[in-house]
């Protein structure tokens, strides 16, 4: 049996959902969560744009706390391409993040300048710019008092600007980024509401060659937001023949998951992650499903569609 958001607020105060409707009108929007960020770091770092010297197109979907009515869902799609003899790159990303009656849509164009440090190592600087659309539709909730100012309809846009730097080699990938450098502020009946604070990301991943066929790839992702505890993702992946991937991961040791990925027809990747929370907010009944499909192509003469491992 499905539960509704308004019932959840009564039963479990202190969760993300209740924060969105706080009486102080000071709720802050967090970046979407991704279990498959390793498949597409462009979602959190614009410096990843075209770093593998090819054309990449992707689409993904995350359904958090499946079975919970009004649960967070995230759709993302886009692509990026290496240009000018692999010295520069450009990309486009669209993300739609929904939670209850809140729908936030972000559209950003990214640019990266790449410096080849040696035969296998690239340093990339990335920027992204676009807009964020914040939409609140209280009619999606079962409210007794639709005139309550806390639940005022909203549909506004704010600019978005981000930056990042990344170093990639045949064995490692390290990146630092601030995907949204601007603090988003909207106007609700003449009263300013801060809907977003800057997020800082540090990601590191390394490839251990256990044999000619088997690779081991541990990854760490740190996320810092003012006023919130440091968030830590730990990910352990086993790669076989550069085609099959199986892994386990945890986020702050309060959510645990498994993931799998397969490469087929040499250019397509299909990945899936199943995540189970263990904290007190939703218990363990509401699992999270995430899926992503991507394609890598040699669209230009200087492109390389081979799998780099990152």
PDB file of C-alpha atoms in Angstrom:
ATOM      1  CA  UNK A   1       0.000   0.000   0.000  1.00  0.00           C
ATOM      2  CA  UNK A   2       1.382   3.402  -0.978  1.00  0.00           C
ATOM      3  CA  UNK A   3       1.953   6.152   1.540  1.00  0.00           C
ATOM      4  CA  UNK A   4       1.439   9.820   0.811  1.00  0.00           C
ATOM      5  CA  UNK A   5       3.695  12.762   1.489  1.00  0.00           C
ATOM      6  CA  UNK A   6       1.366  14.489   3.973  1.00  0.00           C
ATOM      7  CA  UNK A   7       1.088  11.281   5.978  1.00  0.00           C
ATOM      8  CA  UNK A   8       4.846  10.863   5.878  1.00  0.00           C
ATOM      9  CA  UNK A   9       5.331  14.328   7.312  1.00  0.00           C
ATOM     10  CA  UNK A  10       3.233  13.381  10.313  1.00  0.00           C
ATOM     11  CA  UNK A  11       4.921  10.050  10.850  1.00  0.00           C
ATOM     12  CA  UNK A  12       8.548  10.999  10.264  1.00  0.00           C
ATOM     13  CA  UNK A  13       9.544  14.546  11.064  1.00  0.00           C
ATOM     14  CA  UNK A  14      13.084  15.604  10.278  1.00  0.00           C
ATOM     15  CA  UNK A  15      13.213  13.992   6.859  1.00  0.00           C
ATOM     16  CA  UNK A  16      13.974  15.672   3.570  1.00  0.00           C
ATOM     17  CA  UNK A  17      10.279  15.947   2.775  1.00  0.00           C
ATOM     18  CA  UNK A  18       9.395  17.979   5.837  1.00  0.00           C
ATOM     19  CA  UNK A  19      12.314  20.313   5.142  1.00  0.00           C
ATOM     20  CA  UNK A  20      10.717  21.262   1.866  1.00  0.00           C
ATOM     21  CA  UNK A  21       7.654  22.641   3.664  1.00  0.00           C
ATOM     22  CA  UNK A  22       9.185  24.207   6.759  1.00  0.00           C
ATOM     23  CA  UNK A  23       7.269  27.088   8.305  1.00  0.00           C
ATOM     24  CA  UNK A  24      10.354  29.296   8.120  1.00  0.00           C
ATOM     25  CA  UNK A  25      10.118  29.390   4.313  1.00  0.00           C
ATOM     26  CA  UNK A  26      13.843  28.713   4.276  1.00  0.00           C
ATOM     27  CA  UNK A  27      14.125  25.308   2.642  1.00  0.00           C
ATOM     28  CA  UNK A  28      17.248  24.583   0.593  1.00  0.00           C
ATOM     29  CA  UNK A  29      17.487  22.425  -2.500  1.00  0.00           C
ATOM     30  CA  UNK A  30      20.103  19.678  -2.585  1.00  0.00           C
ATOM     31  CA  UNK A  31      21.779  18.337  -5.694  1.00  0.00           C
ATOM     32  CA  UNK A  32      20.211  15.122  -7.013  1.00  0.00           C
ATOM     33  CA  UNK A  33      21.771  11.924  -5.705  1.00  0.00           C
ATOM     34  CA  UNK A  34      23.408   9.502  -8.139  1.00  0.00           C
ATOM     35  CA  UNK A  35      24.639   5.978  -7.512  1.00  0.00           C
ATOM     36  CA  UNK A  36      25.953   5.725 -11.095  1.00  0.00           C
ATOM     37  CA  UNK A  37      27.961   8.952 -11.074  1.00  0.00           C
ATOM     38  CA  UNK A  38      31.014   6.956 -12.154  1.00  0.00           C
ATOM     39  CA  UNK A  39      29.304   6.220 -15.464  1.00  0.00           C
ATOM     40  CA  UNK A  40      28.915   9.912 -16.147  1.00  0.00           C
ATOM     41  CA  UNK A  41      30.884  12.322 -13.914  1.00  0.00           C
ATOM     42  CA  UNK A  42      29.681  15.157 -16.173  1.00  0.00           C
ATOM     43  CA  UNK A  43      26.607  15.295 -13.922  1.00  0.00           C
ATOM     44  CA  UNK A  44      28.780  16.721 -11.136  1.00  0.00           C
ATOM     45  CA  UNK A  45      31.883  18.057 -12.924  1.00  0.00           C
ATOM     46  CA  UNK A  46      31.916  20.016 -16.228  1.00  0.00           C
ATOM     47  CA  UNK A  47      35.626  19.241 -16.664  1.00  0.00           C
ATOM     48  CA  UNK A  48      34.605  15.696 -17.662  1.00  0.00           C
ATOM     49  CA  UNK A  49      33.221  17.131 -20.918  1.00  0.00           C
ATOM     50  CA  UNK A  50      34.869  15.242 -23.785  1.00  0.00           C
ATOM     51  CA  UNK A  51      37.713  13.996 -21.611  1.00  0.00           C
ATOM     52  CA  UNK A  52      37.661  10.566 -23.302  1.00  0.00           C
ATOM     53  CA  UNK A  53      38.129  12.116 -26.771  1.00  0.00           C
ATOM     54  CA  UNK A  54      34.882  10.933 -28.328  1.00  0.00           C
ATOM     55  CA  UNK A  55      31.180  11.652 -28.665  1.00  0.00           C
ATOM     56  CA  UNK A  56      29.132  10.406 -25.720  1.00  0.00           C
ATOM     57  CA  UNK A  57      25.339  10.425 -25.439  1.00  0.00           C
ATOM     58  CA  UNK A  58      23.572   9.337 -22.246  1.00  0.00           C
ATOM     59  CA  UNK A  59      20.246   9.061 -20.455  1.00  0.00           C
ATOM     60  CA  UNK A  60      19.483   8.031 -16.888  1.00  0.00           C
ATOM     61  CA  UNK A  61      16.646   7.621 -14.409  1.00  0.00           C
ATOM     62  CA  UNK A  62      16.664   7.339 -10.613  1.00  0.00           C
ATOM     63  CA  UNK A  63      13.595   6.334  -8.589  1.00  0.00           C
ATOM     64  CA  UNK A  64      14.390   6.855  -4.918  1.00  0.00           C
ATOM     65  CA  UNK A  65      12.307   5.114  -2.232  1.00  0.00           C
ATOM     66  CA  UNK A  66      10.220   3.229  -4.801  1.00  0.00           C
ATOM     67  CA  UNK A  67       6.645   2.604  -3.679  1.00  0.00           C
ATOM     68  CA  UNK A  68       6.446   5.827  -1.701  1.00  0.00           C
ATOM     69  CA  UNK A  69       3.945   8.245  -3.250  1.00  0.00           C
ATOM     70  CA  UNK A  70       5.677  11.543  -4.035  1.00  0.00           C
ATOM     71  CA  UNK A  71       9.153  10.039  -3.704  1.00  0.00           C
ATOM     72  CA  UNK A  72      12.209  11.718  -5.281  1.00  0.00           C
ATOM     73  CA  UNK A  73      12.757  10.895  -8.958  1.00  0.00           C
ATOM     74  CA  UNK A  74      15.469  12.193 -11.265  1.00  0.00           C
ATOM     75  CA  UNK A  75      15.726  12.139 -15.054  1.00  0.00           C
ATOM     76  CA  UNK A  76      18.911  13.157 -16.834  1.00  0.00           C
ATOM     77  CA  UNK A  77      19.972  13.209 -20.472  1.00  0.00           C
ATOM     78  CA  UNK A  78      22.598  14.861 -22.614  1.00  0.00           C
ATOM     79  CA  UNK A  79      25.811  14.456 -24.515  1.00  0.00           C
ATOM     80  CA  UNK A  80      29.320  15.825 -24.940  1.00  0.00           C
ATOM     81  CA  UNK A  81      31.878  15.797 -27.733  1.00  0.00           C
ATOM     82  CA  UNK A  82      35.618  16.349 -28.022  1.00  0.00           C
ATOM     83  CA  UNK A  83      36.555  19.054 -30.557  1.00  0.00           C
ATOM     84  CA  UNK A  84      39.523  20.761 -32.235  1.00  0.00           C
ATOM     85  CA  UNK A  85      41.936  17.820 -32.237  1.00  0.00           C
ATOM     86  CA  UNK A  86      40.872  16.917 -28.690  1.00  0.00           C
ATOM     87  CA  UNK A  87      41.985  20.257 -27.266  1.00  0.00           C
ATOM     88  CA  UNK A  88      38.480  21.436 -26.376  1.00  0.00           C
ATOM     89  CA  UNK A  89      35.061  19.935 -25.783  1.00  0.00           C
ATOM     90  CA  UNK A  90      31.418  20.952 -25.481  1.00  0.00           C
ATOM     91  CA  UNK A  91      28.368  19.359 -23.906  1.00  0.00           C
ATOM     92  CA  UNK A  92      24.746  19.732 -22.887  1.00  0.00           C
ATOM     93  CA  UNK A  93      22.976  18.285 -19.832  1.00  0.00           C
ATOM     94  CA  UNK A  94      19.288  18.335 -18.888  1.00  0.00           C
ATOM     95  CA  UNK A  95      18.219  17.208 -15.409  1.00  0.00           C
ATOM     96  CA  UNK A  96      14.671  17.063 -14.045  1.00  0.00           C
ATOM     97  CA  UNK A  97      14.471  16.413 -10.311  1.00  0.00           C
ATOM     98  CA  UNK A  98      11.072  15.897  -8.691  1.00  0.00           C
ATOM     99  CA  UNK A  99      10.094  15.539  -5.043  1.00  0.00           C
ATOM    100  CA  UNK A 100       6.441  15.684  -4.100  1.00  0.00           C
ATOM    101  CA  UNK A 101       5.015  18.865  -5.574  1.00  0.00           C
ATOM    102  CA  UNK A 102       8.500  20.282  -6.299  1.00  0.00           C
ATOM    103  CA  UNK A 103       9.996  19.915  -9.788  1.00  0.00           C
ATOM    104  CA  UNK A 104      13.400  21.431 -10.506  1.00  0.00           C
ATOM    105  CA  UNK A 105      14.687  21.405 -14.080  1.00  0.00           C
ATOM    106  CA  UNK A 106      18.254  22.329 -14.935  1.00  0.00           C
ATOM    107  CA  UNK A 107      19.616  22.912 -18.441  1.00  0.00           C
ATOM    108  CA  UNK A 108      23.347  23.603 -18.751  1.00  0.00           C
ATOM    109  CA  UNK A 109      25.869  23.847 -21.563  1.00  0.00           C
ATOM    110  CA  UNK A 110      29.432  22.877 -20.693  1.00  0.00           C
ATOM    111  CA  UNK A 111      32.847  23.682 -22.131  1.00  0.00           C
ATOM    112  CA  UNK A 112      36.213  22.134 -21.326  1.00  0.00           C
ATOM    113  CA  UNK A 113      39.771  23.007 -22.266  1.00  0.00           C
ATOM    114  CA  UNK A 114      42.124  20.028 -22.209  1.00  0.00           C
ATOM    115  CA  UNK A 115      45.893  19.977 -21.750  1.00  0.00           C
ATOM    116  CA  UNK A 116      47.807  16.818 -22.577  1.00  0.00           C
ATOM    117  CA  UNK A 117      50.388  16.393 -19.828  1.00  0.00           C
ATOM    118  CA  UNK A 118      51.913  13.240 -21.323  1.00  0.00           C
ATOM    119  CA  UNK A 119      50.947  10.304 -23.542  1.00  0.00           C
ATOM    120  CA  UNK A 120      48.338   9.008 -21.101  1.00  0.00           C
ATOM    121  CA  UNK A 121      47.428  11.922 -18.833  1.00  0.00           C
ATOM    122  CA  UNK A 122      45.061  14.823 -19.484  1.00  0.00           C
ATOM    123  CA  UNK A 123      44.343  17.914 -17.408  1.00  0.00           C
ATOM    124  CA  UNK A 124      40.930  19.471 -18.078  1.00  0.00           C
ATOM    125  CA  UNK A 125      39.324  22.716 -16.960  1.00  0.00           C
ATOM    126  CA  UNK A 126      35.551  22.920 -17.306  1.00  0.00           C
ATOM    127  CA  UNK A 127      32.801  25.512 -17.066  1.00  0.00           C
ATOM    128  CA  UNK A 128      29.050  25.189 -17.351  1.00  0.00           C
ATOM    129  CA  UNK A 129      26.278  27.756 -17.611  1.00  0.00           C
ATOM    130  CA  UNK A 130      22.522  27.591 -17.944  1.00  0.00           C
ATOM    131  CA  UNK A 131      19.386  27.982 -15.893  1.00  0.00           C
ATOM    132  CA  UNK A 132      17.359  26.315 -13.167  1.00  0.00           C
ATOM    133  CA  UNK A 133      13.575  26.287 -13.204  1.00  0.00           C
ATOM    134  CA  UNK A 134      11.892  25.817  -9.824  1.00  0.00           C
ATOM    135  CA  UNK A 135       8.254  24.764  -9.941  1.00  0.00           C
ATOM    136  CA  UNK A 136       5.972  24.082  -6.991  1.00  0.00           C
ATOM    137  CA  UNK A 137       2.469  22.694  -7.580  1.00  0.00           C
ATOM    138  CA  UNK A 138       0.633  22.310  -4.234  1.00  0.00           C
ATOM    139  CA  UNK A 139      -2.352  20.737  -6.007  1.00  0.00           C
ATOM    140  CA  UNK A 140      -0.338  17.515  -6.110  1.00  0.00           C
ATOM    141  CA  UNK A 141      -0.655  17.287  -2.328  1.00  0.00           C
ATOM    142  CA  UNK A 142      -3.720  16.372  -0.311  1.00  0.00           C
ATOM    143  CA  UNK A 143      -4.034  19.635   1.616  1.00  0.00           C
ATOM    144  CA  UNK A 144      -6.897  20.812   3.794  1.00  0.00           C
ATOM    145  CA  UNK A 145      -5.949  24.494   3.528  1.00  0.00           C
ATOM    146  CA  UNK A 146      -4.822  25.471   0.021  1.00  0.00           C
ATOM    147  CA  UNK A 147      -4.542  29.133   1.109  1.00  0.00           C
ATOM    148  CA  UNK A 148      -1.642  28.427   3.473  1.00  0.00           C
ATOM    149  CA  UNK A 149       1.255  30.641   2.221  1.00  0.00           C
ATOM    150  CA  UNK A 150       3.720  27.830   2.863  1.00  0.00           C
ATOM    151  CA  UNK A 151       2.156  25.994  -0.092  1.00  0.00           C
ATOM    152  CA  UNK A 152       2.002  28.891  -2.569  1.00  0.00           C
ATOM    153  CA  UNK A 153       2.419  27.826  -6.234  1.00  0.00           C
ATOM    154  CA  UNK A 154       5.774  28.785  -7.708  1.00  0.00           C
ATOM    155  CA  UNK A 155       7.323  28.784 -11.178  1.00  0.00           C
ATOM    156  CA  UNK A 156      10.526  30.804 -11.409  1.00  0.00           C
ATOM    157  CA  UNK A 157      13.928  30.607 -13.055  1.00  0.00           C
ATOM    158  CA  UNK A 158      17.397  31.422 -11.803  1.00  0.00           C
ATOM    159  CA  UNK A 159      20.784  31.360 -13.589  1.00  0.00           C
ATOM    160  CA  UNK A 160      23.245  28.544 -13.004  1.00  0.00           C
ATOM    161  CA  UNK A 161      27.024  28.610 -13.271  1.00  0.00           C
ATOM    162  CA  UNK A 162      29.531  25.883 -12.415  1.00  0.00           C
ATOM    163  CA  UNK A 163      33.207  25.007 -12.726  1.00  0.00           C
ATOM    164  CA  UNK A 164      35.547  22.089 -12.238  1.00  0.00           C
ATOM    165  CA  UNK A 165      38.992  20.678 -12.861  1.00  0.00           C
ATOM    166  CA  UNK A 166      39.925  17.069 -13.586  1.00  0.00           C
ATOM    167  CA  UNK A 167      43.035  14.986 -14.169  1.00  0.00           C
ATOM    168  CA  UNK A 168      42.679  11.672 -15.994  1.00  0.00           C
ATOM    169  CA  UNK A 169      45.218   9.011 -16.879  1.00  0.00           C
ATOM    170  CA  UNK A 170      45.060   5.360 -17.874  1.00  0.00           C
ATOM    171  CA  UNK A 171      44.965   4.413 -14.189  1.00  0.00           C
ATOM    172  CA  UNK A 172      43.292   7.200 -12.246  1.00  0.00           C
ATOM    173  CA  UNK A 173      40.726   9.978 -12.329  1.00  0.00           C
ATOM    174  CA  UNK A 174      40.684  12.902  -9.883  1.00  0.00           C
ATOM    175  CA  UNK A 175      38.320  15.858  -9.949  1.00  0.00           C
ATOM    176  CA  UNK A 176      37.197  18.896  -7.960  1.00  0.00           C
ATOM    177  CA  UNK A 177      34.046  20.792  -8.855  1.00  0.00           C
ATOM    178  CA  UNK A 178      31.349  23.254  -7.863  1.00  0.00           C
ATOM    179  CA  UNK A 179      28.466  22.444 -10.255  1.00  0.00           C
ATOM    180  CA  UNK A 180      26.376  25.409  -9.115  1.00  0.00           C
ATOM    181  CA  UNK A 181      28.442  28.371  -7.972  1.00  0.00           C
ATOM    182  CA  UNK A 182      25.469  30.707  -7.511  1.00  0.00           C
ATOM    183  CA  UNK A 183      23.204  30.556  -4.483  1.00  0.00           C
ATOM    184  CA  UNK A 184      19.681  30.315  -5.880  1.00  0.00           C
ATOM    185  CA  UNK A 185      17.183  32.793  -4.441  1.00  0.00           C
ATOM    186  CA  UNK A 186      13.538  33.035  -5.477  1.00  0.00           C
ATOM    187  CA  UNK A 187      10.777  35.501  -4.677  1.00  0.00           C
ATOM    188  CA  UNK A 188       7.666  34.233  -2.917  1.00  0.00           C
ATOM    189  CA  UNK A 189       5.138  36.989  -2.354  1.00  0.00           C
ATOM    190  CA  UNK A 190       7.861  39.584  -1.968  1.00  0.00           C
ATOM    191  CA  UNK A 191       9.829  37.432   0.466  1.00  0.00           C
ATOM    192  CA  UNK A 192      13.185  36.029  -0.746  1.00  0.00           C
ATOM    193  CA  UNK A 193      13.691  32.292  -0.329  1.00  0.00           C
ATOM    194  CA  UNK A 194      17.099  30.668  -0.595  1.00  0.00           C
ATOM    195  CA  UNK A 195      16.508  27.441  -2.505  1.00  0.00           C
ATOM    196  CA  UNK A 196      20.078  26.385  -3.136  1.00  0.00           C
ATOM    197  CA  UNK A 197      23.513  26.524  -1.534  1.00  0.00           C
ATOM    198  CA  UNK A 198      26.848  25.747  -3.149  1.00  0.00           C
ATOM    199  CA  UNK A 199      27.933  22.104  -3.261  1.00  0.00           C
ATOM    200  CA  UNK A 200      31.621  21.162  -3.376  1.00  0.00           C
ATOM    201  CA  UNK A 201      32.693  17.798  -4.810  1.00  0.00           C
ATOM    202  CA  UNK A 202      35.971  15.898  -4.675  1.00  0.00           C
ATOM    203  CA  UNK A 203      36.138  12.595  -6.543  1.00  0.00           C
ATOM    204  CA  UNK A 204      38.968  10.111  -6.884  1.00  0.00           C
ATOM    205  CA  UNK A 205      39.130   6.748  -8.646  1.00  0.00           C
ATOM    206  CA  UNK A 206      41.957   4.305  -9.372  1.00  0.00           C
ATOM    207  CA  UNK A 207      42.320   1.226 -11.577  1.00  0.00           C
ATOM    208  CA  UNK A 208      44.233  -1.774 -10.211  1.00  0.00           C
ATOM    209  CA  UNK A 209      45.147  -4.342 -12.868  1.00  0.00           C
ATOM    210  CA  UNK A 210      44.725  -7.665 -11.074  1.00  0.00           C
ATOM    211  CA  UNK A 211      45.263  -9.619 -14.298  1.00  0.00           C
ATOM    212  CA  UNK A 212      44.924  -9.157 -18.041  1.00  0.00           C
ATOM    213  CA  UNK A 213      41.174  -9.682 -17.755  1.00  0.00           C
ATOM    214  CA  UNK A 214      40.267  -8.409 -14.295  1.00  0.00           C
ATOM    215  CA  UNK A 215      40.487  -4.860 -12.958  1.00  0.00           C
ATOM    216  CA  UNK A 216      39.577  -3.480  -9.544  1.00  0.00           C
ATOM    217  CA  UNK A 217      38.349   0.122  -9.291  1.00  0.00           C
ATOM    218  CA  UNK A 218      37.747   1.760  -5.887  1.00  0.00           C
ATOM    219  CA  UNK A 219      36.225   5.250  -5.892  1.00  0.00           C
ATOM    220  CA  UNK A 220      35.529   7.917  -3.293  1.00  0.00           C
ATOM    221  CA  UNK A 221      33.210  10.903  -3.677  1.00  0.00           C
ATOM    222  CA  UNK A 222      33.101  13.656  -1.054  1.00  0.00           C
ATOM    223  CA  UNK A 223      30.358  16.289  -1.031  1.00  0.00           C
ATOM    224  CA  UNK A 224      30.390  19.350   1.209  1.00  0.00           C
ATOM    225  CA  UNK A 225      27.471  21.750   1.728  1.00  0.00           C
ATOM    226  CA  UNK A 226      27.420  24.600   4.220  1.00  0.00           C
ATOM    227  CA  UNK A 227      25.323  23.698   7.234  1.00  0.00           C
ATOM    228  CA  UNK A 228      25.281  19.965   6.443  1.00  0.00           C
ATOM    229  CA  UNK A 229      27.569  17.093   7.464  1.00  0.00           C
ATOM    230  CA  UNK A 230      30.203  15.970   4.982  1.00  0.00           C
ATOM    231  CA  UNK A 231      28.777  13.287   2.673  1.00  0.00           C
ATOM    232  CA  UNK A 232      30.998  10.357   1.683  1.00  0.00           C
ATOM    233  CA  UNK A 233      30.384   7.777  -1.040  1.00  0.00           C
ATOM    234  CA  UNK A 234      32.561   4.662  -1.197  1.00  0.00           C
ATOM    235  CA  UNK A 235      32.396   2.462  -4.279  1.00  0.00           C
ATOM    236  CA  UNK A 236      34.170  -0.837  -5.083  1.00  0.00           C
ATOM    237  CA  UNK A 237      33.914  -2.186  -8.629  1.00  0.00           C
ATOM    238  CA  UNK A 238      35.250  -5.343 -10.258  1.00  0.00           C
ATOM    239  CA  UNK A 239      35.688  -5.133 -14.045  1.00  0.00           C
ATOM    240  CA  UNK A 240      35.982  -8.213 -16.263  1.00  0.00           C
ATOM    241  CA  UNK A 241      37.242  -7.995 -19.852  1.00  0.00           C
ATOM    242  CA  UNK A 242      36.324  -4.289 -19.794  1.00  0.00           C
ATOM    243  CA  UNK A 243      32.773  -5.397 -20.579  1.00  0.00           C
ATOM    244  CA  UNK A 244      31.219  -6.535 -17.321  1.00  0.00           C
ATOM    245  CA  UNK A 245      31.155  -4.617 -14.050  1.00  0.00           C
ATOM    246  CA  UNK A 246      29.883  -5.657 -10.624  1.00  0.00           C
ATOM    247  CA  UNK A 247      30.159  -3.475  -7.571  1.00  0.00           C
ATOM    248  CA  UNK A 248      29.026  -2.497  -4.102  1.00  0.00           C
ATOM    249  CA  UNK A 249      28.790   0.948  -2.572  1.00  0.00           C
ATOM    250  CA  UNK A 250      27.676   2.903   0.464  1.00  0.00           C
ATOM    251  CA  UNK A 251      26.683   6.487   1.135  1.00  0.00           C
ATOM    252  CA  UNK A 252      27.621   7.650   4.633  1.00  0.00           C
ATOM    253  CA  UNK A 253      27.176   4.027   5.757  1.00  0.00           C
ATOM    254  CA  UNK A 254      23.434   4.757   5.975  1.00  0.00           C
ATOM    255  CA  UNK A 255      22.552   3.481   2.498  1.00  0.00           C
ATOM    256  CA  UNK A 256      24.056   0.441   0.787  1.00  0.00           C
ATOM    257  CA  UNK A 257      23.761  -0.765  -2.767  1.00  0.00           C
ATOM    258  CA  UNK A 258      24.895  -3.076  -5.520  1.00  0.00           C
ATOM    259  CA  UNK A 259      25.422  -2.226  -9.163  1.00  0.00           C
ATOM    260  CA  UNK A 260      26.028  -3.999 -12.446  1.00  0.00           C
ATOM    261  CA  UNK A 261      27.032  -2.833 -15.894  1.00  0.00           C
ATOM    262  CA  UNK A 262      27.437  -4.455 -19.287  1.00  0.00           C
ATOM    263  CA  UNK A 263      29.030  -3.136 -22.472  1.00  0.00           C
ATOM    264  CA  UNK A 264      27.512  -4.446 -25.695  1.00  0.00           C
ATOM    265  CA  UNK A 265      28.148  -3.892 -29.402  1.00  0.00           C
ATOM    266  CA  UNK A 266      31.417  -2.231 -28.317  1.00  0.00           C
ATOM    267  CA  UNK A 267      29.814   1.188 -27.871  1.00  0.00           C
ATOM    268  CA  UNK A 268      26.751   0.856 -25.623  1.00  0.00           C
ATOM    269  CA  UNK A 269      26.778   0.692 -21.827  1.00  0.00           C
ATOM    270  CA  UNK A 270      23.819  -0.293 -19.684  1.00  0.00           C
ATOM    271  CA  UNK A 271      24.141   0.115 -15.913  1.00  0.00           C
ATOM    272  CA  UNK A 272      21.786  -0.586 -13.020  1.00  0.00           C
ATOM    273  CA  UNK A 273      22.015   0.099  -9.282  1.00  0.00           C
ATOM    274  CA  UNK A 274      19.832  -1.102  -6.406  1.00  0.00           C
ATOM    275  CA  UNK A 275      20.113   0.823  -3.148  1.00  0.00           C
ATOM    276  CA  UNK A 276      18.671   0.052   0.289  1.00  0.00           C
ATOM    277  CA  UNK A 277      18.547   2.717   3.030  1.00  0.00           C
ATOM    278  CA  UNK A 278      19.208   1.698   6.618  1.00  0.00           C
ATOM    279  CA  UNK A 279      18.565   4.974   8.449  1.00  0.00           C
ATOM    280  CA  UNK A 280      15.417   5.853  10.386  1.00  0.00           C
ATOM    281  CA  UNK A 281      13.910   8.191   7.768  1.00  0.00           C
ATOM    282  CA  UNK A 282      12.271   5.540   5.585  1.00  0.00           C
ATOM    283  CA  UNK A 283      13.540   2.250   6.989  1.00  0.00           C
ATOM    284  CA  UNK A 284      14.494  -0.508   4.570  1.00  0.00           C
ATOM    285  CA  UNK A 285      11.163  -1.052   2.805  1.00  0.00           C
ATOM    286  CA  UNK A 286      11.576   1.681   0.197  1.00  0.00           C
ATOM    287  CA  UNK A 287      14.479   0.744  -2.065  1.00  0.00           C
ATOM    288  CA  UNK A 288      16.025   2.919  -4.768  1.00  0.00           C
ATOM    289  CA  UNK A 289      16.453   1.912  -8.411  1.00  0.00           C
ATOM    290  CA  UNK A 290      18.732   3.676 -10.861  1.00  0.00           C
ATOM    291  CA  UNK A 291      19.460   2.920 -14.518  1.00  0.00           C
ATOM    292  CA  UNK A 292      21.658   4.554 -17.144  1.00  0.00           C
ATOM    293  CA  UNK A 293      22.279   3.952 -20.851  1.00  0.00           C
ATOM    294  CA  UNK A 294      25.183   5.562 -22.693  1.00  0.00           C
ATOM    295  CA  UNK A 295      26.808   5.379 -26.102  1.00  0.00           C
ATOM    296  CA  UNK A 296      30.345   6.267 -27.174  1.00  0.00           C
ATOM    297  CA  UNK A 297      31.184   6.991 -30.802  1.00  0.00           C
ATOM    298  CA  UNK A 298      34.145   8.040 -32.921  1.00  0.00           C
ATOM    299  CA  UNK A 299      32.245  10.807 -34.673  1.00  0.00           C
ATOM    300  CA  UNK A 300      35.347  12.706 -35.822  1.00  0.00           C
ATOM    301  CA  UNK A 301      38.634  11.531 -37.315  1.00  0.00           C
ATOM    302  CA  UNK A 302      40.623  12.287 -34.143  1.00  0.00           C
ATOM    303  CA  UNK A 303      38.159  10.531 -31.806  1.00  0.00           C
ATOM    304  CA  UNK A 304      38.790   7.313 -29.856  1.00  0.00           C
ATOM    305  CA  UNK A 305      35.756   5.310 -28.716  1.00  0.00           C
ATOM    306  CA  UNK A 306      37.781   2.712 -26.786  1.00  0.00           C
ATOM    307  CA  UNK A 307      36.763   2.196 -23.154  1.00  0.00           C
ATOM    308  CA  UNK A 308      39.224   4.057 -20.932  1.00  0.00           C
ATOM    309  CA  UNK A 309      37.827   2.635 -17.702  1.00  0.00           C
ATOM    310  CA  UNK A 310      36.516   6.046 -16.663  1.00  0.00           C
TER     311      UNK A 310
END
